[in-house]
XYZ file of N, CA and C in Angstrom:
843
model
N -1.821 1.849 24.177
C -0.906 2.538 23.308
C -0.975 3.992 23.207
N 0.085 4.708 23.205
C 0.182 5.930 23.681
C 0.074 6.598 22.264
N -0.512 8.057 22.119
C -0.721 8.787 20.880
C 0.440 8.877 20.315
N 1.669 9.162 20.998
C 3.053 9.222 20.660
C 3.359 8.250 19.866
N 3.102 7.016 20.160
C 3.604 5.646 19.216
C 2.579 5.579 18.074
N 1.497 6.040 18.384
C 0.425 5.782 17.231
C 0.911 7.044 15.955
N 1.233 8.061 16.595
C 1.803 9.257 15.563
C 2.948 8.416 14.925
N 3.903 7.885 15.569
C 5.204 7.325 15.172
C 4.915 6.239 14.006
N 4.116 5.442 14.243
C 3.803 4.552 13.414
C 3.119 4.935 12.217
N 2.425 5.988 12.036
C 1.969 6.716 10.905
C 3.118 7.320 9.992
N 4.069 7.795 10.773
C 5.190 8.563 10.378
C 6.062 7.369 9.764
N 6.532 6.371 10.276
C 7.324 5.276 9.762
C 6.630 4.694 8.201
N 5.240 4.409 8.460
C 4.447 3.975 7.239
C 4.548 4.919 6.083
N 4.726 6.358 6.385
C 4.775 7.374 5.616
C 6.278 7.395 5.095
N 7.304 6.983 5.601
C 8.430 6.866 5.467
C 9.056 5.741 4.542
N 8.319 4.552 4.946
C 8.572 3.211 4.099
C 7.785 3.176 2.786
N 6.811 3.783 2.594
C 5.740 3.469 1.719
C 6.551 3.911 0.274
N 7.395 4.994 0.438
C 7.942 5.122 -1.192
C 8.924 4.217 -1.645
N 9.625 3.379 -0.494
C 10.246 2.431 -1.031
C 9.717 1.355 -1.451
N 8.670 0.533 -0.774
C 7.703 -0.315 -1.220
C 6.918 0.034 -2.645
N 6.381 1.175 -2.630
C 5.807 1.624 -3.936
C 6.501 1.471 -5.125
N 7.959 1.713 -5.106
C 9.100 1.679 -6.305
C 8.355 0.342 -7.358
N 8.216 -0.696 -6.858
C 7.401 -1.520 -7.549
C 6.587 -1.747 -8.699
N 5.598 -0.556 -8.245
C 4.477 -0.376 -9.341
C 5.003 0.886 -10.079
N 6.173 1.313 -10.014
C 6.397 2.726 -10.784
C 7.692 2.493 -11.350
N 8.580 1.659 -10.783
C 9.922 2.082 -11.484
C 10.274 1.323 -12.952
N 10.750 1.732 -13.675
C 10.784 1.263 -15.134
C 11.689 -0.008 -15.268
N 12.537 -0.172 -14.315
C 12.909 -1.582 -14.086
C 12.095 -2.811 -14.287
N 10.909 -2.343 -13.311
C 10.097 -3.495 -12.825
C 9.144 -3.329 -14.237
N 8.574 -2.337 -14.554
C 7.767 -2.313 -16.231
C 8.819 -3.075 -17.192
N 9.968 -2.865 -17.286
C 10.629 -3.669 -18.502
C 10.630 -5.225 -18.025
N 10.828 -5.433 -16.791
C 10.830 -6.931 -16.418
C 9.232 -7.651 -16.996
N 8.114 -6.836 -16.940
C 7.004 -7.158 -17.053
C 6.459 -7.128 -18.347
N 7.139 -6.232 -19.514
C 7.319 -6.379 -20.733
C 7.489 -7.618 -21.299
N 8.742 -7.796 -20.529
C 9.487 -9.384 -21.221
C 8.587 -10.408 -20.846
N 7.747 -10.485 -19.766
C 6.646 -11.605 -19.621
C 5.643 -11.298 -20.507
N 5.315 -10.393 -21.073
C 4.176 -10.338 -21.913
C 3.063 -9.318 -21.756
N 3.391 -8.862 -20.659
C 2.068 -8.185 -20.068
C 2.021 -6.946 -20.998
N 0.761 -6.168 -20.987
C 0.753 -4.794 -21.447
C 1.130 -3.914 -20.556
N 2.163 -2.636 -20.791
C 2.541 -2.190 -19.884
C 2.546 -0.725 -20.438
N 1.626 -0.299 -21.217
C 1.005 0.933 -21.721
C 0.405 1.683 -20.653
N -0.268 0.826 -20.208
C -1.176 1.434 -18.633
C -0.645 0.765 -17.441
N -1.061 1.251 -16.438
C -0.554 0.747 -14.805
C -1.130 -0.684 -14.853
N -2.559 -0.479 -14.837
C -3.254 -1.577 -13.810
C -2.991 -3.047 -14.545
N -2.730 -3.533 -15.720
C -2.535 -4.662 -16.224
C -1.163 -5.248 -15.666
N -0.447 -4.395 -15.167
C 0.853 -4.954 -14.154
C 0.454 -4.736 -12.696
N -0.148 -3.796 -12.048
C -0.586 -3.522 -10.793
C -1.217 -4.976 -10.097
N -2.019 -5.369 -10.733
C -2.870 -6.547 -10.110
C -2.147 -7.705 -9.704
N -1.378 -8.063 -10.954
C -0.687 -9.382 -10.274
C 0.684 -9.000 -9.741
N 1.005 -7.681 -9.753
C 2.490 -7.247 -8.935
C 1.942 -7.571 -7.387
N 0.923 -7.081 -7.383
C 0.474 -7.184 -5.691
C -0.319 -8.413 -5.342
N -0.839 -9.192 -6.028
C -1.538 -10.410 -5.937
C -0.665 -11.791 -5.992
N 0.396 -11.477 -6.754
C 1.195 -12.895 -6.949
C 1.438 -13.676 -5.739
N 1.621 -12.985 -4.705
C 1.992 -13.800 -3.562
C 0.859 -14.583 -2.910
N -0.301 -14.236 -3.180
C -1.193 -14.988 -3.010
C -1.685 -16.138 -3.514
N -0.663 -16.554 -4.716
C -0.760 -17.413 -5.649
C -1.709 -17.107 -6.739
N -2.246 -18.188 -7.713
C -3.385 -17.819 -8.911
C -4.866 -17.485 -8.147
N -4.625 -16.411 -7.531
C -6.101 -15.827 -7.072
C -7.070 -15.463 -8.079
N -8.372 -15.522 -7.771
C -9.224 -15.256 -8.835
C -9.584 -13.859 -8.331
N -10.646 -13.055 -9.098
C -11.205 -11.765 -8.988
C -11.924 -11.774 -7.770
N -12.461 -12.570 -7.044
C -12.958 -12.523 -5.866
C -12.181 -12.302 -4.828
N -11.053 -13.064 -4.818
C -10.071 -12.997 -3.549
C -9.363 -11.670 -3.579
N -9.117 -11.385 -4.808
C -8.219 -10.216 -4.851
C -9.228 -8.854 -4.721
N -10.428 -8.964 -5.213
C -11.412 -7.756 -4.845
C -11.380 -7.643 -3.515
N -11.499 -8.733 -2.497
C -11.267 -8.708 -0.954
C -10.422 -8.408 -0.272
N -9.280 -8.730 -0.776
C -8.163 -8.289 -0.159
C -7.592 -6.778 -0.453
N -7.898 -6.459 -1.484
C -7.497 -4.994 -2.162
C -8.602 -3.959 -1.946
N -9.623 -4.418 -1.507
C -11.054 -3.690 -0.775
C -11.382 -2.467 -1.601
N -10.700 -1.401 -1.959
C -11.129 -0.529 -2.586
C -11.544 -0.339 -3.986
N -11.114 -1.448 -4.765
C -11.227 -1.399 -6.309
C -12.743 -2.209 -6.574
N -13.368 -1.664 -7.572
C -14.604 -1.532 -8.375
C -14.398 -3.505 -8.680
N -15.179 -4.302 -8.129
C -15.146 -5.591 -8.535
C -14.973 -5.758 -10.073
N -15.346 -5.023 -10.872
C -15.611 -5.207 -12.613
C -14.309 -4.867 -12.888
N -13.487 -3.883 -12.265
C -12.074 -3.603 -12.806
C -11.133 -4.843 -12.299
N -11.302 -5.262 -11.096
C -10.522 -6.170 -10.901
C -10.402 -7.754 -11.923
N -12.041 -7.743 -12.200
C -12.117 -8.977 -13.162
C -11.687 -8.808 -14.400
N -11.473 -7.805 -14.846
C -10.649 -7.532 -16.253
C -9.266 -8.009 -16.300
N -8.478 -8.037 -15.091
C -7.078 -8.124 -14.780
C -7.060 -9.596 -14.231
N -7.693 -10.109 -13.189
C -7.315 -11.363 -12.756
C -8.666 -12.010 -12.878
N -8.332 -13.457 -13.334
C -7.437 -14.353 -13.203
C -6.620 -14.653 -14.381
N -7.060 -13.540 -15.373
C -6.372 -13.498 -16.804
C -5.005 -13.136 -16.900
N -4.487 -12.585 -15.927
C -3.077 -12.349 -15.840
C -2.136 -13.642 -15.669
N -2.722 -14.637 -15.062
C -1.814 -16.098 -14.825
C -1.918 -16.631 -16.063
N -2.677 -16.306 -17.149
C -2.535 -16.963 -18.429
C -1.179 -16.425 -19.160
N -0.811 -15.205 -18.610
C 0.266 -14.505 -19.101
C 1.580 -15.111 -18.620
N 1.471 -14.931 -17.108
C 2.765 -15.488 -16.459
C 2.254 -15.857 -14.940
N 2.911 -17.001 -14.515
C 2.297 -17.684 -13.170
C 2.777 -16.612 -12.140
N 2.219 -16.833 -11.038
C 2.373 -15.974 -9.945
C 3.815 -16.308 -9.455
N 4.791 -17.313 -9.638
C 5.956 -17.324 -9.216
C 6.847 -16.491 -10.297
N 6.517 -16.661 -11.497
C 7.237 -15.780 -12.419
C 7.189 -14.160 -12.159
N 5.712 -13.730 -11.972
C 5.546 -12.670 -11.440
C 6.708 -12.301 -10.480
N 6.623 -12.890 -9.268
C 7.512 -12.782 -7.902
C 8.668 -12.682 -8.344
N 9.389 -13.360 -9.238
C 10.847 -13.245 -9.637
C 10.870 -12.112 -10.177
N 9.976 -11.626 -11.408
C 10.222 -10.561 -12.049
C 10.299 -9.045 -10.999
N 9.457 -8.970 -10.420
C 9.359 -7.895 -9.608
C 10.567 -7.858 -8.943
N 11.095 -8.893 -8.254
C 12.371 -8.883 -7.401
C 13.449 -8.361 -8.383
N 13.368 -9.005 -9.733
C 14.682 -8.589 -10.319
C 14.385 -6.974 -10.855
N 13.323 -6.391 -11.031
C 13.243 -5.245 -11.238
C 13.554 -4.152 -10.160
N 13.012 -4.759 -8.924
C 13.384 -3.732 -7.788
C 14.789 -4.018 -7.491
N 15.281 -5.204 -7.777
C 16.834 -5.047 -7.533
C 17.460 -3.857 -8.221
N 17.287 -3.667 -9.554
C 17.761 -2.798 -10.468
C 17.585 -1.629 -9.885
N 16.111 -1.189 -9.743
C 15.782 -0.015 -9.378
C 16.342 0.650 -7.831
N 16.430 -0.323 -6.917
C 17.175 0.159 -5.919
C 18.627 0.429 -5.762
N 19.142 -0.476 -6.745
C 20.914 -0.283 -7.008
C 20.893 1.090 -7.512
N 20.019 1.201 -8.573
C 20.323 2.780 -8.989
C 20.000 3.805 -8.387
N 18.987 3.794 -7.210
C 18.553 4.935 -6.529
C 19.698 5.034 -5.279
N 19.716 3.485 -4.539
C 20.433 3.885 -3.308
C 21.960 4.072 -3.411
N 22.429 3.728 -5.032
C 23.956 3.922 -4.887
C 24.892 2.986 -4.134
N 25.754 3.681 -3.380
C 26.660 2.833 -2.277
C 26.256 3.058 -0.933
N 24.821 3.205 -0.836
C 24.656 3.454 0.696
C 24.825 1.825 1.217
N 25.038 1.812 2.586
C 25.376 0.759 3.297
C 23.802 0.686 3.946
N 23.089 -0.587 3.446
C 21.666 -0.548 3.868
C 21.797 -1.919 5.077
N 22.790 -2.266 5.511
C 22.785 -3.432 6.333
C 21.786 -3.270 7.505
N 21.993 -2.146 8.420
C 21.512 -1.774 9.667
C 20.188 -1.650 9.354
N 19.750 -0.951 8.107
C 18.293 -0.690 7.872
C 17.770 -1.873 7.572
N 18.162 -2.704 6.845
C 17.610 -3.864 6.584
C 17.245 -4.796 7.733
N 18.219 -4.824 8.618
C 18.159 -5.711 9.902
C 16.977 -5.147 10.565
N 16.623 -3.856 10.861
C 15.789 -3.121 11.556
C 14.645 -3.372 11.068
N 14.266 -3.201 9.935
C 13.101 -3.349 9.085
C 12.665 -4.737 9.077
N 13.468 -5.797 8.980
C 13.463 -7.046 9.274
C 12.843 -7.537 10.303
N 13.472 -6.985 11.708
C 12.998 -7.291 13.023
C 11.575 -6.855 12.902
N 11.142 -5.696 12.371
C 9.662 -5.181 12.708
C 8.620 -6.107 11.384
N 9.189 -6.641 10.734
C 8.249 -7.647 9.920
C 8.128 -8.759 10.128
N 9.128 -9.327 10.943
C 9.180 -10.668 11.688
C 8.271 -10.673 12.966
N 8.431 -9.535 13.632
C 7.630 -9.294 14.782
C 5.948 -8.979 14.472
N 5.701 -8.957 13.095
C 4.247 -8.557 12.824
C 3.242 -9.851 12.974
N 2.404 -9.945 13.647
C 1.349 -10.861 13.606
C 0.282 -11.018 12.340
N 0.595 -11.776 11.483
C -0.140 -12.057 10.214
C -1.764 -12.651 10.144
N -1.883 -13.245 11.681
C -3.055 -13.582 11.750
C -4.042 -12.719 11.124
N -5.178 -13.275 10.236
C -6.166 -12.635 9.743
C -5.882 -11.121 8.743
N -4.623 -11.427 8.375
C -3.876 -10.165 7.412
C -3.448 -10.904 6.268
N -4.340 -11.189 5.263
C -3.794 -12.313 4.141
C -2.757 -11.702 3.358
N -2.621 -10.337 3.273
C -1.572 -9.804 1.897
C -0.331 -9.600 2.879
N -0.400 -9.480 4.195
C 1.047 -9.416 4.973
C 1.436 -10.799 4.921
N 0.470 -11.923 5.290
C 0.977 -13.079 5.326
C 1.403 -13.706 4.277
N 0.739 -13.655 2.911
C 1.334 -14.124 1.642
C 2.749 -13.325 1.608
N 2.801 -12.091 1.796
C 4.418 -11.769 1.465
C 5.502 -12.198 2.568
N 4.975 -12.388 3.618
C 5.780 -12.965 4.780
C 5.917 -14.667 4.411
N 5.414 -15.225 3.683
C 5.589 -16.583 3.194
C 7.020 -16.926 2.300
N 7.051 -15.446 1.311
C 8.004 -15.707 0.512
C 9.517 -15.752 0.966
N 10.340 -16.254 0.122
C 11.750 -16.635 0.621
C 12.225 -15.230 0.818
N 12.968 -15.026 1.852
C 13.782 -13.529 2.373
C 14.984 -13.464 1.478
N 14.905 -12.242 0.638
C 15.943 -11.874 -0.031
C 17.378 -11.900 1.036
N 18.589 -12.006 0.333
C 19.625 -11.746 1.162
C 20.362 -10.485 0.969
N 20.444 -10.144 -0.289
C 20.734 -8.670 -0.365
C 20.400 -7.473 0.630
N 21.119 -6.766 1.160
C 20.294 -5.771 1.988
C 19.186 -4.691 1.565
N 19.503 -4.547 0.321
C 18.254 -3.456 -0.243
C 17.216 -4.201 -0.642
N 17.218 -5.592 -0.934
C 16.108 -6.168 -1.106
C 15.395 -6.741 0.161
N 16.350 -6.956 0.888
C 15.824 -7.544 2.288
C 14.795 -6.312 2.901
N 15.355 -4.931 2.676
C 14.616 -3.763 3.035
C 13.491 -3.528 2.376
N 13.335 -3.803 1.016
C 12.358 -3.737 0.414
C 11.267 -4.788 0.571
N 11.612 -6.111 0.673
C 10.945 -6.862 1.143
C 10.290 -6.557 2.853
N 11.071 -6.507 3.579
C 10.375 -5.977 4.939
C 9.475 -4.776 4.988
N 9.772 -3.678 3.860
C 8.766 -2.684 3.852
C 7.414 -3.384 3.323
N 7.540 -3.980 2.412
C 6.159 -4.797 1.649
C 5.527 -5.469 2.713
N 6.179 -6.021 3.512
C 5.351 -7.093 4.674
C 4.721 -6.038 5.469
N 5.603 -4.908 5.809
C 5.074 -3.936 6.765
C 3.939 -3.125 6.458
N 4.128 -2.882 5.143
C 3.018 -2.046 4.479
C 1.721 -2.943 4.022
N 1.639 -3.957 3.827
C 0.323 -4.970 3.866
C -0.149 -5.123 5.201
N 0.814 -5.224 6.169
C 0.341 -5.401 7.363
C -0.623 -4.495 7.785
N -0.110 -3.001 7.691
C -0.956 -2.079 7.977
C -1.881 -1.944 7.124
N -2.009 -2.242 5.739
C -3.120 -2.188 4.921
C -4.166 -3.080 5.031
N -3.929 -4.166 5.768
C -4.845 -5.293 6.390
C -5.458 -4.808 7.492
N -4.882 -4.079 8.360
C -5.436 -3.681 9.440
C -6.526 -2.349 9.096
N -5.995 -1.764 7.964
C -6.694 -0.706 7.520
C -8.223 -0.858 7.355
N -8.209 -2.157 6.430
C -9.624 -2.467 6.242
C -10.384 -2.985 7.387
N -9.789 -3.538 8.256
C -10.540 -3.771 9.558
C -11.143 -2.631 9.981
N -10.588 -1.546 10.123
C -10.793 -0.129 10.590
C -11.919 0.388 9.673
N -11.802 0.096 8.275
C -13.036 0.711 7.532
C -14.236 -0.144 8.019
N -14.078 -1.587 7.921
C -15.320 -2.177 8.036
C -15.961 -2.110 9.584
N -14.944 -1.776 10.558
C -15.418 -1.315 12.201
C -16.361 -0.061 11.788
N -15.996 0.849 10.988
C -16.570 2.221 10.820
C -17.756 2.013 9.972
N -18.172 0.808 9.299
C -18.946 0.423 8.595
C -18.971 1.312 7.008
N -17.954 1.403 6.739
C -17.613 1.908 5.307
C -17.128 0.650 4.349
N -18.131 0.651 3.383
C -17.798 -0.057 2.278
C -16.767 0.177 1.197
N -16.315 -0.438 0.161
C -15.098 0.024 -0.601
C -15.448 1.306 -1.356
N -16.363 1.614 -1.918
C -16.634 2.765 -2.298
C -16.928 3.860 -1.348
N -17.437 3.643 -0.513
C -17.579 4.637 0.905
C -16.558 4.948 1.555
N -15.391 4.180 1.439
C -14.100 4.567 1.965
C -13.530 5.630 1.266
N -13.472 5.504 0.086
C -13.006 6.341 -0.977
C -13.809 7.721 -0.845
N -14.935 7.958 -0.943
C -15.650 9.179 -1.186
C -15.396 9.601 0.349
N -15.386 9.071 1.392
C -15.257 9.719 2.781
C -14.080 10.451 2.858
N -12.693 9.545 2.110
C -11.278 10.136 2.473
C -11.260 10.928 1.548
N -12.121 11.183 0.407
C -11.703 12.590 -0.533
C -12.533 13.806 0.095
N -13.693 13.517 0.924
C -14.272 14.340 1.406
C -13.499 15.224 2.565
N -12.529 14.365 3.011
C -11.737 15.352 4.168
C -10.453 15.520 3.419
N -10.140 15.875 2.115
C -9.328 16.398 1.507
C -8.015 15.550 1.306
N -7.897 14.039 1.509
C -6.930 13.347 1.219
C -6.182 13.427 0.016
N -7.051 13.579 -0.916
C -6.847 13.707 -2.408
C -8.026 14.178 -3.137
N -7.850 15.130 -4.492
C -8.824 15.389 -5.300
C -9.850 14.028 -5.574
N -11.074 14.292 -5.712
C -12.012 12.896 -6.317
C -11.121 12.179 -7.489
N -10.743 13.096 -8.648
C -10.405 12.464 -9.704
C -9.173 11.540 -9.539
N -8.366 11.428 -8.209
C -7.347 10.454 -8.107
C -8.063 9.288 -7.688
N -9.178 9.313 -6.938
C -9.986 8.054 -6.514
C -10.502 7.293 -7.599
N -10.696 7.960 -8.765
C -11.465 7.629 -9.840
C -10.624 6.181 -10.498
N -9.453 6.504 -10.321
C -8.659 5.061 -10.783
C -8.777 3.841 -10.126
N -9.624 3.919 -9.044
C -10.215 2.608 -8.445
C -11.632 2.146 -9.132
N -11.884 2.616 -10.279
C -12.937 2.189 -11.159
C -14.237 2.160 -10.894
N -14.649 2.958 -9.930
C -16.152 2.965 -9.650
C -16.565 4.380 -10.469
N -18.164 4.110 -11.038
C -18.457 4.891 -12.241
C -19.039 6.263 -11.193
N -19.448 7.240 -11.992
C -20.410 8.475 -11.375
C -21.305 7.953 -10.493
N -22.051 7.339 -11.176
C -23.226 6.618 -10.425
C -23.116 5.881 -9.031
N -21.934 5.217 -9.139
C -21.523 4.462 -7.990
C -20.821 5.452 -7.052
N -20.165 6.291 -7.463
C -19.686 7.467 -6.303
C -20.727 8.060 -5.879
N -21.716 8.598 -6.648
C -22.882 9.473 -6.060
C -23.755 8.656 -4.985
N -23.840 7.437 -5.614
C -24.518 6.464 -4.528
C -24.192 6.423 -3.239
N -22.790 6.236 -3.282
C -21.909 6.103 -1.792
C -22.205 7.574 -1.262
N -21.813 8.586 -1.778
C -22.201 9.664 -1.351
C -23.455 10.051 -0.569
N -24.543 9.769 -1.245
C -25.982 9.715 -0.732
C -26.014 8.900 0.729
N -25.317 7.689 0.541
C -25.454 7.089 1.762
C -24.630 7.584 2.912
N -23.760 8.298 2.531
C -22.922 8.914 3.726
C -23.458 10.224 3.936
N -24.147 11.019 3.452
C -25.071 11.964 3.676
C -26.190 11.528 4.686
N -26.631 10.429 4.389
C -27.826 9.933 5.284
C -27.367 9.636 6.583
N -25.992 9.266 6.764
C -25.293 9.065 7.898
C -24.958 10.353 8.591
N -24.716 11.536 7.912
C -24.317 12.591 8.519
C -22.890 12.755 8.247
N -22.308 12.146 7.453
C -20.737 12.255 7.120
C -20.460 13.523 5.945
N -21.399 13.645 5.343
C -21.310 14.534 4.199
C -22.194 15.575 4.197
N -22.071 16.666 3.941
C -23.022 17.879 3.721
C -23.409 17.831 2.437
N -24.310 18.525 1.845
C -24.860 18.753 0.824
C -24.066 19.364 -0.352
N -22.615 19.696 -0.384
C -21.822 19.810 -1.054
C -20.959 18.794 -1.178
N -21.073 17.638 -0.275
C -20.041 16.735 -0.885
C -18.786 16.817 0.392
N -18.656 17.729 1.155
C -17.579 17.976 1.927
C -17.889 17.238 3.204
N -17.137 17.111 3.817
C -17.008 16.022 5.366
C -17.461 17.009 6.456
N -18.569 16.571 7.175
C -19.283 17.172 8.118
C -18.125 16.851 9.331
N -18.273 17.556 10.436
C -17.598 17.416 11.857
C -17.638 15.928 11.965
N -18.847 15.117 11.881
C -18.974 13.522 12.027
C -18.292 13.028 11.173
N -18.132 13.122 10.111
C -17.352 12.780 8.788
C -15.882 12.741 9.376
N -15.537 14.021 9.458
C -14.002 14.211 10.050
C -13.936 13.360 11.022
N -14.516 13.235 12.316
C -14.519 12.489 13.653
C -14.403 11.045 12.939
N -15.234 10.698 12.045
C -15.217 9.285 11.681
C -14.106 8.727 10.943
N -13.210 9.809 9.943
C -12.567 9.143 9.407
C -11.010 9.243 10.260
N -10.962 10.109 11.434
C -9.941 10.256 12.171
C -9.890 8.754 12.941
N -11.138 8.344 13.321
C -11.179 7.147 14.281
C -10.773 6.144 13.338
N -11.186 6.246 11.850
C -10.562 5.027 11.246
C -9.098 5.023 10.960
N -8.427 6.368 10.899
C -7.077 6.442 10.740
C -6.087 5.870 12.395
N -7.011 6.406 13.380
C -6.354 5.997 14.442
C -6.489 4.503 15.281
N -7.515 3.986 14.527
C -7.747 2.473 14.644
C -6.403 1.673 13.710
N -6.550 2.421 12.658
C -5.113 1.718 11.516
C -3.755 1.699 12.459
N -3.371 3.030 12.907
C -2.286 3.164 13.613
C -2.304 2.190 14.824
N -3.376 2.087 15.519
C -3.039 1.147 16.710
C -3.009 -0.574 16.267
N -3.563 -0.508 15.308
C -3.516 -2.288 14.593
C -2.161 -2.509 14.196
N -1.460 -1.116 13.774
C -0.112 -1.232 13.212
C 1.047 -1.341 14.102
N 0.572 -0.937 15.310
C 1.804 -0.402 16.120
C 2.523 -1.653 16.966
N 2.059 -2.518 17.203
C 2.570 -3.712 17.866
C 4.048 -4.184 17.319
N 4.293 -4.407 16.152
C 5.531 -5.067 15.730
C 6.738 -3.885 15.953
N 6.204 -2.596 15.816
C 7.121 -1.560 15.916
C 8.195 -1.367 17.323
N 7.515 -2.180 18.019
C 8.140 -2.009 19.647
C 9.415 -2.821 19.723
N 9.679 -3.820 18.537
C 10.730 -4.428 18.527
C 11.976 -3.674 18.425
N 11.987 -2.403 17.975
C 12.897 -1.772 17.267
C 12.723 -0.220 18.027
N 13.764 0.835 17.785
C 13.586 2.140 17.798
C 13.390 2.537 16.755
N 12.477 2.913 16.477
C 11.848 3.738 14.923
C 12.604 4.538 14.577
N 12.941 5.516 15.445
C 13.868 6.625 15.056
C 14.944 6.280 14.367
N 15.867 5.189 14.927
C 16.846 4.923 14.084
C 16.553 4.184 12.710
N 15.767 3.366 12.245
C 15.587 3.215 11.254
C 14.973 4.394 10.245
N 14.331 5.256 10.544
C 13.860 6.647 9.872
C 15.127 7.198 9.549
N 16.080 7.293 10.244
C 17.391 7.892 10.146
C 18.143 7.161 9.075
N 18.350 5.909 9.080
C 18.672 4.898 8.035
C 18.168 4.766 6.829
N 16.856 4.963 6.900
C 15.980 4.555 5.521
C 15.867 6.123 4.629
N 16.076 7.479 5.457
C 15.515 8.381 4.872
C 16.390 8.664 3.499
N 17.544 8.544 3.361
C 18.123 8.604 1.931
C 17.313 7.722 0.717
N 16.902 6.643 1.261
C 16.409 5.888 0.199
C 15.166 6.612 -0.010
N 14.256 6.502 0.937
C 13.103 7.469 1.084
C 13.116 8.585 -0.169
N 13.983 9.379 0.112
C 14.421 10.914 -0.459
C 14.581 10.550 -1.881
N 15.259 9.402 -2.120
C 15.716 8.893 -3.564
C 14.605 8.859 -4.257
N 13.713 8.178 -3.609
C 12.603 7.398 -4.415
C 11.628 8.687 -4.789
N 11.285 9.582 -3.774
C 10.505 10.854 -4.095
C 11.175 11.491 -4.674
N 12.352 11.730 -4.880
C 12.802 12.566 -5.841
C 13.161 12.224 -7.223
N 13.026 11.207 -7.271
C 13.249 10.516 -8.511
C 12.189 10.923 -9.799
N 10.940 11.364 -9.103
C 10.022 11.643 -10.050
C 9.036 10.736 -10.344
N 9.313 9.382 -10.213
C 8.843 8.088 -10.462
C 7.220 7.841 -9.797
N 7.313 8.635 -8.493
C 5.762 8.267 -7.499
C 5.026 9.228 -7.933
N 3.576 8.994 -7.959
C 2.757 10.288 -8.135
C 2.529 11.158 -7.154
N 2.172 12.300 -7.676
C 2.290 13.618 -6.816
C 1.136 13.455 -5.782
N 0.177 12.677 -5.944
C -0.783 12.555 -5.098
C -1.285 11.017 -5.147
N -2.113 10.475 -4.266
C -2.295 9.143 -4.105
C -3.625 8.898 -3.219
N -4.176 7.444 -3.594
C -5.308 7.370 -2.648
C -5.324 7.445 -1.310
N -3.914 6.924 -0.790
C -3.368 6.849 0.475
C -3.566 8.071 0.967
N -3.426 9.012 0.599
C -3.690 10.505 1.033
C -1.864 11.008 1.470
N -1.273 10.545 0.531
C 0.278 10.773 0.650
C 0.338 11.585 -0.549
N 1.064 12.565 -0.139
C 1.585 13.656 -1.395
C 3.162 13.692 -1.546
N 3.570 13.775 -2.874
C 4.885 13.383 -3.120
C 5.588 14.875 -2.685
């Protein structure tokens, strides 16, 4: 796989991520979750069931494993208790209703038939072996409406990349907390952004100490040359593992077609200005 293709895959992920991420921030989805009985005053009671529902009534261990970067105690506060409020099937229906309304409002009269078709081709070409979140979403019924098909395909593509990213982190010997500390150290986002994953100051400091022992961090907690090279190797492997399904289409054409939706999502102000993914609004 050439570096050009790897860079293209990273750019396409950055293009589609805002489309997928609306499910966590759109007030239309929040409204649907309030109707189900979830606490919507803070983000996390909805986030965990929203993302985990395709796995079925998963317990804390499975969700912790597949989400990877969250403190297990934080996960356990939300699942499996979420399934006492609404079943995974109800959550999946609610998130689709909310995304439907959100995208109709943002996309307006845009013709998304070709964009949905191209994104669907990529999603269907993705090998989900060993990629549980991608496989769980790929196993859901496919929406017929173009804007929802685009969102569903974006979600599969996103989770396919995310599952591969965990492989890359483990290949680099980075545990969940170390993966965040090392990413913050290269300036992906301020450390306080990563605090949303629930690790306390002692756990964060211990992860930093382990990374210093490996030569990834200096005494000030900044990434050393070895740390920067290690993180770049993680991102490069992530790109490589995500690249294969994109050969099914011309990515540039999809980028052209989806750009108005992406920009509408970004300009809506719904998405955070900085995220643990290293993306800035």
